[in-house]
mmCIF file with all atom_site columns, C-alpha atoms in Angstrom:
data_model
loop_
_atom_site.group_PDB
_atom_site.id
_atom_site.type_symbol
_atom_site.label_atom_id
_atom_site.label_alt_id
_atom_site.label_comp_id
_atom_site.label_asym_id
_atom_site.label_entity_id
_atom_site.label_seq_id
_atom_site.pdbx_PDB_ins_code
_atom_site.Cartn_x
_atom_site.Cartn_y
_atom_site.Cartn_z
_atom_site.occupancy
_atom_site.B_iso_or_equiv
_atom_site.pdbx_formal_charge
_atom_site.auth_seq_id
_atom_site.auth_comp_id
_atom_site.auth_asym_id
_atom_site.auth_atom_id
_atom_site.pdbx_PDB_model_num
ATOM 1   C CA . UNK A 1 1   ? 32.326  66.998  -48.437 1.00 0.00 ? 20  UNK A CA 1
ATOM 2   C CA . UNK A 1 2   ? 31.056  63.737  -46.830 1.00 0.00 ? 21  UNK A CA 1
ATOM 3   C CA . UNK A 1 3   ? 27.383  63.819  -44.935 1.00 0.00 ? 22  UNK A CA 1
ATOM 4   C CA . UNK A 1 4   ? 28.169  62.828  -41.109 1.00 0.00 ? 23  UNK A CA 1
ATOM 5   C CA . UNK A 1 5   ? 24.461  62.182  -40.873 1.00 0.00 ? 24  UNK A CA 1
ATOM 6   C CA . UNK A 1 6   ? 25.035  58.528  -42.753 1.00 0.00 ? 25  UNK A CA 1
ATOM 7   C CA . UNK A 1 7   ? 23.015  56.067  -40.835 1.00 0.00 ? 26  UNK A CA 1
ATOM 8   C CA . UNK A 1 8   ? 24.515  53.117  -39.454 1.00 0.00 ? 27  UNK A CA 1
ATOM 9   C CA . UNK A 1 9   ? 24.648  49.626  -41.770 1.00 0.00 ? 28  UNK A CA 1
ATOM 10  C CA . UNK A 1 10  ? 25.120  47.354  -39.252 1.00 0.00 ? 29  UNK A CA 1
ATOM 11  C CA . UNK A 1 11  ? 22.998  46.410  -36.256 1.00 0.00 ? 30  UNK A CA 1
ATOM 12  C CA . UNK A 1 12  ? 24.082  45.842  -32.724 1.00 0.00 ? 31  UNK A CA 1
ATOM 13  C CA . UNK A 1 13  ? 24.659  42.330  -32.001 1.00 0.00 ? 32  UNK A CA 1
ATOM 14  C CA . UNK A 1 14  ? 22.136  41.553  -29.480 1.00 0.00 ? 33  UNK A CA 1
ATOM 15  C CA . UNK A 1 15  ? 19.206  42.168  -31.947 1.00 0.00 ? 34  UNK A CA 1
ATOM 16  C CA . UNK A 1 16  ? 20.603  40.005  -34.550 1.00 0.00 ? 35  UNK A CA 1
ATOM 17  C CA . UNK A 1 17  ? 20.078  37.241  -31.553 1.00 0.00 ? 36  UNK A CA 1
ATOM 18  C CA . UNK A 1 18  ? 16.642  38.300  -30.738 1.00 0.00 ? 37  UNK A CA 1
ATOM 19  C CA . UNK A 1 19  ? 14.458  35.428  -32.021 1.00 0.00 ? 38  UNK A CA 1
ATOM 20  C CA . UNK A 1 20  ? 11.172  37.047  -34.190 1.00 0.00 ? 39  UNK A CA 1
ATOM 21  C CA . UNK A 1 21  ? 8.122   37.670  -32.403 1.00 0.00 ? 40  UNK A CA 1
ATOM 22  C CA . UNK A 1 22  ? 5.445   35.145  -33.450 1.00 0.00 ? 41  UNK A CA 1
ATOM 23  C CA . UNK A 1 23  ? 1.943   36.363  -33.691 1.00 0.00 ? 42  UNK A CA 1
ATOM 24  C CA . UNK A 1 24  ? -0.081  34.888  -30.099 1.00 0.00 ? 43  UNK A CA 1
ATOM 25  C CA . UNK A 1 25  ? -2.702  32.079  -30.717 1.00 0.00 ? 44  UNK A CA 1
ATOM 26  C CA . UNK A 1 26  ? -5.607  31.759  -29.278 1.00 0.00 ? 45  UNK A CA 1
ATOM 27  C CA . UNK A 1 27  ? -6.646  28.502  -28.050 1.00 0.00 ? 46  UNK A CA 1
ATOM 28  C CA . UNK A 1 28  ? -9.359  26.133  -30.284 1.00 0.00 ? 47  UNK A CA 1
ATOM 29  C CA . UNK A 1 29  ? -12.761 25.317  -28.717 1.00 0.00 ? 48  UNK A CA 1
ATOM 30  C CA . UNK A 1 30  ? -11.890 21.785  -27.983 1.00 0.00 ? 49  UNK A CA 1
ATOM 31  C CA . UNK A 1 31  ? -8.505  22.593  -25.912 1.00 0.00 ? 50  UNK A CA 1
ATOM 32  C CA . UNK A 1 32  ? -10.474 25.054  -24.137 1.00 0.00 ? 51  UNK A CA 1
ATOM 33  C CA . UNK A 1 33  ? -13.213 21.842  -23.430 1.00 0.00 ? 52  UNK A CA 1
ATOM 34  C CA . UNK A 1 34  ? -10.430 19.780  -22.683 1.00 0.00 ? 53  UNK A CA 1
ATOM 35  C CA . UNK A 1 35  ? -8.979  22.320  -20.117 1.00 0.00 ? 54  UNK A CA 1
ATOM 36  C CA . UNK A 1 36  ? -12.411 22.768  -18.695 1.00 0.00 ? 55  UNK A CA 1
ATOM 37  C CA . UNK A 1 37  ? -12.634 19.158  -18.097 1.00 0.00 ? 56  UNK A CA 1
ATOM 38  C CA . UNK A 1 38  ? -9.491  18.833  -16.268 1.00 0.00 ? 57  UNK A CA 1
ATOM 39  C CA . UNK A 1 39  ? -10.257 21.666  -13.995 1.00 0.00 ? 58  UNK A CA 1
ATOM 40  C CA . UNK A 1 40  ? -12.863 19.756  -12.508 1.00 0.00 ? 59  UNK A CA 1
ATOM 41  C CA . UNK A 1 41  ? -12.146 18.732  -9.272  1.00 0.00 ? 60  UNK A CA 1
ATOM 42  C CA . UNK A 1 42  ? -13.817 15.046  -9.602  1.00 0.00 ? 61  UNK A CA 1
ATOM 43  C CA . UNK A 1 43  ? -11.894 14.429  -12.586 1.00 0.00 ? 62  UNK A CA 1
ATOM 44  C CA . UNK A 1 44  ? -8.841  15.461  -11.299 1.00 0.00 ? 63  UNK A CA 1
ATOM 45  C CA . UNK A 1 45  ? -9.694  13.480  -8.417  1.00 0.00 ? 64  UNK A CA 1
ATOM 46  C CA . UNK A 1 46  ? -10.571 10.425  -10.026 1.00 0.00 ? 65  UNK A CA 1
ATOM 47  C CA . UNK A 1 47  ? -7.504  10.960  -12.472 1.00 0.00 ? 66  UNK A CA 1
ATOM 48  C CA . UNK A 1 48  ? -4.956  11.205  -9.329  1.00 0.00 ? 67  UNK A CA 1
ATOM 49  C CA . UNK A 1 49  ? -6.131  8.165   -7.371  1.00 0.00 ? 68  UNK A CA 1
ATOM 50  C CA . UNK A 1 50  ? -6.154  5.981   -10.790 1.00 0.00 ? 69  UNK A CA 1
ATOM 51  C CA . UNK A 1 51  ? -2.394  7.066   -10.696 1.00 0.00 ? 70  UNK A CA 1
ATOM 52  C CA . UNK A 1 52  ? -2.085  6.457   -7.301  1.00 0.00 ? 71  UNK A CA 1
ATOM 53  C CA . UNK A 1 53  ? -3.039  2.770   -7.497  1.00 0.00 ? 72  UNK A CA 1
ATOM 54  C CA . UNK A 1 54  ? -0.813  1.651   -10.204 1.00 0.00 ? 73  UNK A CA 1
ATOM 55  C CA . UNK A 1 55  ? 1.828   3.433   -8.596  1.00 0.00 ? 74  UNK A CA 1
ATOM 56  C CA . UNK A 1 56  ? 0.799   1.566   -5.218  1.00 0.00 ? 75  UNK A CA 1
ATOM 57  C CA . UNK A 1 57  ? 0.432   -1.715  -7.677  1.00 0.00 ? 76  UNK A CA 1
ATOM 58  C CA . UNK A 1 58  ? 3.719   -1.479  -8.781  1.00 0.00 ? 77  UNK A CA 1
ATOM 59  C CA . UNK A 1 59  ? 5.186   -0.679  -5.224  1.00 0.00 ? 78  UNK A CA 1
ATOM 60  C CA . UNK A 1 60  ? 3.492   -3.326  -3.574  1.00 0.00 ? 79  UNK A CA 1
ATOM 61  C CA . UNK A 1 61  ? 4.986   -5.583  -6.600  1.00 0.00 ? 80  UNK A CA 1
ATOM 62  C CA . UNK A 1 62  ? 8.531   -4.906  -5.444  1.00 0.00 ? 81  UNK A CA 1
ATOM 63  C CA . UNK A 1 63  ? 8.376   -4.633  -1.891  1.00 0.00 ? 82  UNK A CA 1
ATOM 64  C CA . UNK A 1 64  ? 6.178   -7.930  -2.212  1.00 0.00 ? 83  UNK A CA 1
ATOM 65  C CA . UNK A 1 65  ? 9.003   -9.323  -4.112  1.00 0.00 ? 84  UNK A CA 1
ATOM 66  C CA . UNK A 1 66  ? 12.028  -8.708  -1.375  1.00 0.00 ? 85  UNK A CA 1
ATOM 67  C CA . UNK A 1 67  ? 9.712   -10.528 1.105   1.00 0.00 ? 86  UNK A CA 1
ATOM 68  C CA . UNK A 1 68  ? 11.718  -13.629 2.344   1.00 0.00 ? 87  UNK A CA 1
ATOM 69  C CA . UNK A 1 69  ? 9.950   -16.809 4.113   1.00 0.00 ? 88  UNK A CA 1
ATOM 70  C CA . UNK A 1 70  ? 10.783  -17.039 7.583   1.00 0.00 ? 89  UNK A CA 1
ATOM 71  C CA . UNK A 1 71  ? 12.146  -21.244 6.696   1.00 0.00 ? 90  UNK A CA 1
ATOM 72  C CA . UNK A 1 72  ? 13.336  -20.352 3.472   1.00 0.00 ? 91  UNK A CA 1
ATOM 73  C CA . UNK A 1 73  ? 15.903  -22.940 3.834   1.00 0.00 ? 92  UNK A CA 1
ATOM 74  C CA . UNK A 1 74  ? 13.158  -25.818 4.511   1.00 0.00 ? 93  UNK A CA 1
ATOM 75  C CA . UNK A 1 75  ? 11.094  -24.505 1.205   1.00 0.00 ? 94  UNK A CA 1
ATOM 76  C CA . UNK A 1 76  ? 11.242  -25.748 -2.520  1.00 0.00 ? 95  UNK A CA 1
ATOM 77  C CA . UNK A 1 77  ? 11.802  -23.553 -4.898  1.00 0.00 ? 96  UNK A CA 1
ATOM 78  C CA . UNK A 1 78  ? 8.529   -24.364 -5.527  1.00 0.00 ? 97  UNK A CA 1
ATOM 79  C CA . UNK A 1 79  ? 7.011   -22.900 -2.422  1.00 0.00 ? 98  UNK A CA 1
ATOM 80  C CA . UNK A 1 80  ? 9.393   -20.258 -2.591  1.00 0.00 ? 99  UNK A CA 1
ATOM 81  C CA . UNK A 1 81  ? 7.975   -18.775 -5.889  1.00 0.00 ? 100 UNK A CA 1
ATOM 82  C CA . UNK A 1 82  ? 4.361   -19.871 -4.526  1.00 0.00 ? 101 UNK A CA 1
ATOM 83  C CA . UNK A 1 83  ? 5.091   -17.959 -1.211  1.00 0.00 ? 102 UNK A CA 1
ATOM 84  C CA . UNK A 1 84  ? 6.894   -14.826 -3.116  1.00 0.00 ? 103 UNK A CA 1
ATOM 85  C CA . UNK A 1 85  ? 3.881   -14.762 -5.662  1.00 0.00 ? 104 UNK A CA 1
ATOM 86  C CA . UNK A 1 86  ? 1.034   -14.480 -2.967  1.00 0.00 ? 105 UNK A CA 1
ATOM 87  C CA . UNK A 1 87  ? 2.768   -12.286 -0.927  1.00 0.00 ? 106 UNK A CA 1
ATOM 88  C CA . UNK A 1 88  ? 3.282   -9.617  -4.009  1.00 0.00 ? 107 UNK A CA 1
ATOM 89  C CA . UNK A 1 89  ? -0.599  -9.885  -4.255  1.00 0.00 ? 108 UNK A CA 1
ATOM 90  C CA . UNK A 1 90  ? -1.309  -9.004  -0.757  1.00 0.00 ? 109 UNK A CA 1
ATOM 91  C CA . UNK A 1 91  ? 1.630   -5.975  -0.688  1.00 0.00 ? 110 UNK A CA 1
ATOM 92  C CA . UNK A 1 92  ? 0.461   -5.078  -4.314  1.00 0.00 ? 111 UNK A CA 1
ATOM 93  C CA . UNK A 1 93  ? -3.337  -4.818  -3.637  1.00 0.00 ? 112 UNK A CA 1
ATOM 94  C CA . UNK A 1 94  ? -2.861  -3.166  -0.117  1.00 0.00 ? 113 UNK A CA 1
ATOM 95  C CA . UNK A 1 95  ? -0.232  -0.194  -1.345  1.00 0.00 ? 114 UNK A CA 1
ATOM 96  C CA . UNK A 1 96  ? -2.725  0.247   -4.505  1.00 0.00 ? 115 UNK A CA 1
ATOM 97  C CA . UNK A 1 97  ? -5.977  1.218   -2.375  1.00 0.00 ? 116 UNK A CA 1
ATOM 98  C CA . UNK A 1 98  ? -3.731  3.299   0.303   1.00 0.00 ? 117 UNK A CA 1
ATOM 99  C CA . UNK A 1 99  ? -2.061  5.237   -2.963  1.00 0.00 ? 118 UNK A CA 1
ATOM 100 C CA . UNK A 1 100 ? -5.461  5.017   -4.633  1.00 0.00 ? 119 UNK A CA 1
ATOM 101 C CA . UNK A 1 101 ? -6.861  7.070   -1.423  1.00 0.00 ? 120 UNK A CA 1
ATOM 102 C CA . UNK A 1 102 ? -3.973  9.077   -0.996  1.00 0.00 ? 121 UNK A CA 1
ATOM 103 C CA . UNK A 1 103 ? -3.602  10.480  -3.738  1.00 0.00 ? 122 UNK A CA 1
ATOM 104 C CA . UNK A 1 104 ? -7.661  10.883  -4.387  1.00 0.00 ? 123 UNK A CA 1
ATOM 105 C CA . UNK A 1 105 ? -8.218  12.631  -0.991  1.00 0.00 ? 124 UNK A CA 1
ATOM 106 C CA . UNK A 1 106 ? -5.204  14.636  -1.493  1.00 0.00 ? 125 UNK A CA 1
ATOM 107 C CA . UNK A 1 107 ? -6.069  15.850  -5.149  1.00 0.00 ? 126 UNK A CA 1
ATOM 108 C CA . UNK A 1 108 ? -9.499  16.311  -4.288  1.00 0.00 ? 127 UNK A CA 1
ATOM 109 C CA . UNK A 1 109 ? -8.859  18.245  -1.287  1.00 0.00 ? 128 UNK A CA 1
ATOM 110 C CA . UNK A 1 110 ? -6.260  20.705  -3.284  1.00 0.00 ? 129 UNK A CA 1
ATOM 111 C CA . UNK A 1 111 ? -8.562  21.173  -5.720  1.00 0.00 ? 130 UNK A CA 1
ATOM 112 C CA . UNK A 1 112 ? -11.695 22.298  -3.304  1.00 0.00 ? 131 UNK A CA 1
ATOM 113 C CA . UNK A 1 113 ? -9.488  24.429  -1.216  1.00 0.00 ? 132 UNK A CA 1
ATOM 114 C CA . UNK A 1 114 ? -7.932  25.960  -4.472  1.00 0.00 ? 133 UNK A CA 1
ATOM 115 C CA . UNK A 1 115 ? -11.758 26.935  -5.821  1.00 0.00 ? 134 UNK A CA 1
ATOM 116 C CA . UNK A 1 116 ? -12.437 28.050  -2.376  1.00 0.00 ? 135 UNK A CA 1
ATOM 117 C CA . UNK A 1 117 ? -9.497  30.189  -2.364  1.00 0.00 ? 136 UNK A CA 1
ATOM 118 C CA . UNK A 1 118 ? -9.091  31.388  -6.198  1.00 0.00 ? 137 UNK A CA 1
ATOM 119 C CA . UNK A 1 119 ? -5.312  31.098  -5.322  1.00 0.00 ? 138 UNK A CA 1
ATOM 120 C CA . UNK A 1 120 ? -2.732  28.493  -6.219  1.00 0.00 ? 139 UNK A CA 1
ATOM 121 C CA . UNK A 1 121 ? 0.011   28.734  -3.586  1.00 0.00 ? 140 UNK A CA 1
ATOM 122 C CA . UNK A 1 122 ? 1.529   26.531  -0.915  1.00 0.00 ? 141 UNK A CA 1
ATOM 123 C CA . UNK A 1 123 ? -1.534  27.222  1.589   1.00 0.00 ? 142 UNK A CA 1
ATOM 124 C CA . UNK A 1 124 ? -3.872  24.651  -0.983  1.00 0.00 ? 143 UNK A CA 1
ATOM 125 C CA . UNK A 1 125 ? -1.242  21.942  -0.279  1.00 0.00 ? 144 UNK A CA 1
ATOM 126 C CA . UNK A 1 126 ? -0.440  22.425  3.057   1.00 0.00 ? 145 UNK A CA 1
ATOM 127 C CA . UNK A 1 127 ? -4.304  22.407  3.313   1.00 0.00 ? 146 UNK A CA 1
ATOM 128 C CA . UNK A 1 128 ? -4.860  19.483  1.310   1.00 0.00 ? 147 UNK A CA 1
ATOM 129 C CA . UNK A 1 129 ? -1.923  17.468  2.842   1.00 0.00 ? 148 UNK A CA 1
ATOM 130 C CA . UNK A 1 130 ? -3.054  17.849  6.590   1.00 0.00 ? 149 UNK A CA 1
ATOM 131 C CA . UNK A 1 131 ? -6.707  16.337  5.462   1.00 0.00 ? 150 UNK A CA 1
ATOM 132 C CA . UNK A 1 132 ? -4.864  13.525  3.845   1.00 0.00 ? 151 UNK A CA 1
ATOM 133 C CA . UNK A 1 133 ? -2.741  12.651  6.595   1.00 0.00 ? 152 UNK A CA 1
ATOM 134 C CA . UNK A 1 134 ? -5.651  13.693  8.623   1.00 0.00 ? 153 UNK A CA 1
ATOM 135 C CA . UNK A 1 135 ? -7.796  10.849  6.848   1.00 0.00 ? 154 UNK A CA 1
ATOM 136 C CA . UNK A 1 136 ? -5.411  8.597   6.222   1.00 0.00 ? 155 UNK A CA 1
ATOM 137 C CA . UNK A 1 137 ? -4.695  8.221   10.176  1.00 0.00 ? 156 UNK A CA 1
ATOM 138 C CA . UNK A 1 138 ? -8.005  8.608   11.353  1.00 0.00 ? 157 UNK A CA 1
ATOM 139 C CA . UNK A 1 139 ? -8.809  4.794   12.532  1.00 0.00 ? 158 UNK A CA 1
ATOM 140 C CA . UNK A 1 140 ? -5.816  5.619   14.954  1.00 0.00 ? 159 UNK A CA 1
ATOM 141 C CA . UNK A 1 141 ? -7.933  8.070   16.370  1.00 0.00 ? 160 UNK A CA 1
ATOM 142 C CA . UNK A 1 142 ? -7.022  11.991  17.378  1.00 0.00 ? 161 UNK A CA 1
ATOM 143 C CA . UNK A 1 143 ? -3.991  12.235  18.609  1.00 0.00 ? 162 UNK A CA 1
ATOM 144 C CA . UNK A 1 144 ? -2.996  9.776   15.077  1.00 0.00 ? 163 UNK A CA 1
ATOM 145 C CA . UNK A 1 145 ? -5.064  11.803  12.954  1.00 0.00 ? 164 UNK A CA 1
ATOM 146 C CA . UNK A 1 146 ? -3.183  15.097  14.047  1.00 0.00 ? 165 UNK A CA 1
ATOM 147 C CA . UNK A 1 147 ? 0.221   13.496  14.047  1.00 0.00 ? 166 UNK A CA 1
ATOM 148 C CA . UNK A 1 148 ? -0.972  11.924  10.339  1.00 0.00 ? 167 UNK A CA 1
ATOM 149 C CA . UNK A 1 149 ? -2.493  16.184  9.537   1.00 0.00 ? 168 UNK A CA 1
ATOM 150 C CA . UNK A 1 150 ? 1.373   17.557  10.488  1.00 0.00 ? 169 UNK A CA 1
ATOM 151 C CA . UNK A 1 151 ? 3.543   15.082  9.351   1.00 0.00 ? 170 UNK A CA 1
ATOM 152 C CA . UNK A 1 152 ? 1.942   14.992  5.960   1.00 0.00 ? 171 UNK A CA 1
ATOM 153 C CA . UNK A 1 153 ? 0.947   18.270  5.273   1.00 0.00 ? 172 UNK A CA 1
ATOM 154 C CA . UNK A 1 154 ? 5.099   18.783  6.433   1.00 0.00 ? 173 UNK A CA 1
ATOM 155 C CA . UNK A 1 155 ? 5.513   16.196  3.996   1.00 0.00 ? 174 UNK A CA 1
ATOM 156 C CA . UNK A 1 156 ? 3.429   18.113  1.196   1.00 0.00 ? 175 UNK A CA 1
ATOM 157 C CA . UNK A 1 157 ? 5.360   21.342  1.879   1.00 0.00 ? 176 UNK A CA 1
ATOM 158 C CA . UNK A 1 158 ? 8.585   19.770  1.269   1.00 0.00 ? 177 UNK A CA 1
ATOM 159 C CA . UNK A 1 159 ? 7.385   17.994  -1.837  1.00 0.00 ? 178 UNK A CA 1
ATOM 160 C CA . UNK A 1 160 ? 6.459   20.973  -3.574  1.00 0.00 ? 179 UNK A CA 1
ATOM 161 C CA . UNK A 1 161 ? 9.494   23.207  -1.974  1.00 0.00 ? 180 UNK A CA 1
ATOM 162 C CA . UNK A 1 162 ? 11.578  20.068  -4.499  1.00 0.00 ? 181 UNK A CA 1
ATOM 163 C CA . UNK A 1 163 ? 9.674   19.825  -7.205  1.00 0.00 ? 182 UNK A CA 1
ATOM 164 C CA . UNK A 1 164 ? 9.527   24.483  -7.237  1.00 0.00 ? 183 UNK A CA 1
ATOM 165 C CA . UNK A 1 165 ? 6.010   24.491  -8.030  1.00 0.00 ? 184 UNK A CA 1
ATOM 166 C CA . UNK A 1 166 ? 4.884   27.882  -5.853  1.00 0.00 ? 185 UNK A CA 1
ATOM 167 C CA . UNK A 1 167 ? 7.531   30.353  -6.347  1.00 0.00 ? 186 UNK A CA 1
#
């Protein structure tokens, strides 16, 4: 008489699919330096306003560029280019040290708050956005620095709401 005991030959199809556990790694001493250093908040800092001025250079660059003259019709294409040329300098180097600022008063401010806290979550950015706008506006004076506070600490939110950061 046949055993009904028999064990089954075949496995179920959903652990053939299962992918084989690899053994954890722990991380070396230098990416451990390396994520010590970018935890600091004034290299992170310095890191995000860096960005922020070549991304302000490059702006500046192409909203320099679609600058007409006023008398573009009485110009050379000589003065044209000449006119064109200085006036991506002036756009370029402007947008560089407000993105250079921006994004080094709104970096540093995350980061502080985020220490302060020992939380990441939308609060740090909302935080860190209303000092930027805050600062950003000030030389307006109060009522512009709280306008500058909401709008881009508003803007902050909705930034990170895109990009799904904070779940």
């Amino acid at each position: 008489m046949a055993s009904t005991d028999a064990e089954p030959t075949s496995s179920s199809p959903k652990e053939a699919e299962r992918p084989p556990i690899e053994p954890l790694r722990m991380p070396t001493v230098e990416e451990i330096r390396g994520q010590d250093i970018w935890n600091n908040c004034v290299v992170r800092s310095a890191v995000s306003g860096i960005m922020g001025g070549g991304l302000g250079l490059f702006m500046g660059m192409f909203l320099g560029a679609l600058d007409n003259p006023l008398m573009q019709e009485e110009m050379s294409a000589k003065q044209q280019f000449i006119y064109t040329a200085k006036q991506m300098g002036r756009r370029s180097w402007g947008s560089a040290k407000t993105f250079a600022v921006m994004g080094l008063v709104f970096s540093a401010a995350e980061c502080v708050v985020e220490k302060a806290r020992a939380k990441h979550d939308i609060t740090n950015t909302v935080a860190a956005g209303c000092v930027t706008g805050g600062a950003i506006s000030a030389k307006g004076g109060p009522k512009a620095a709280c306008m500058g506070c909401a709008g881009f600490a508003t803007f902050s939110v909705l930034i990170e709401k895109f990009m799904d950061r904070h779940t």
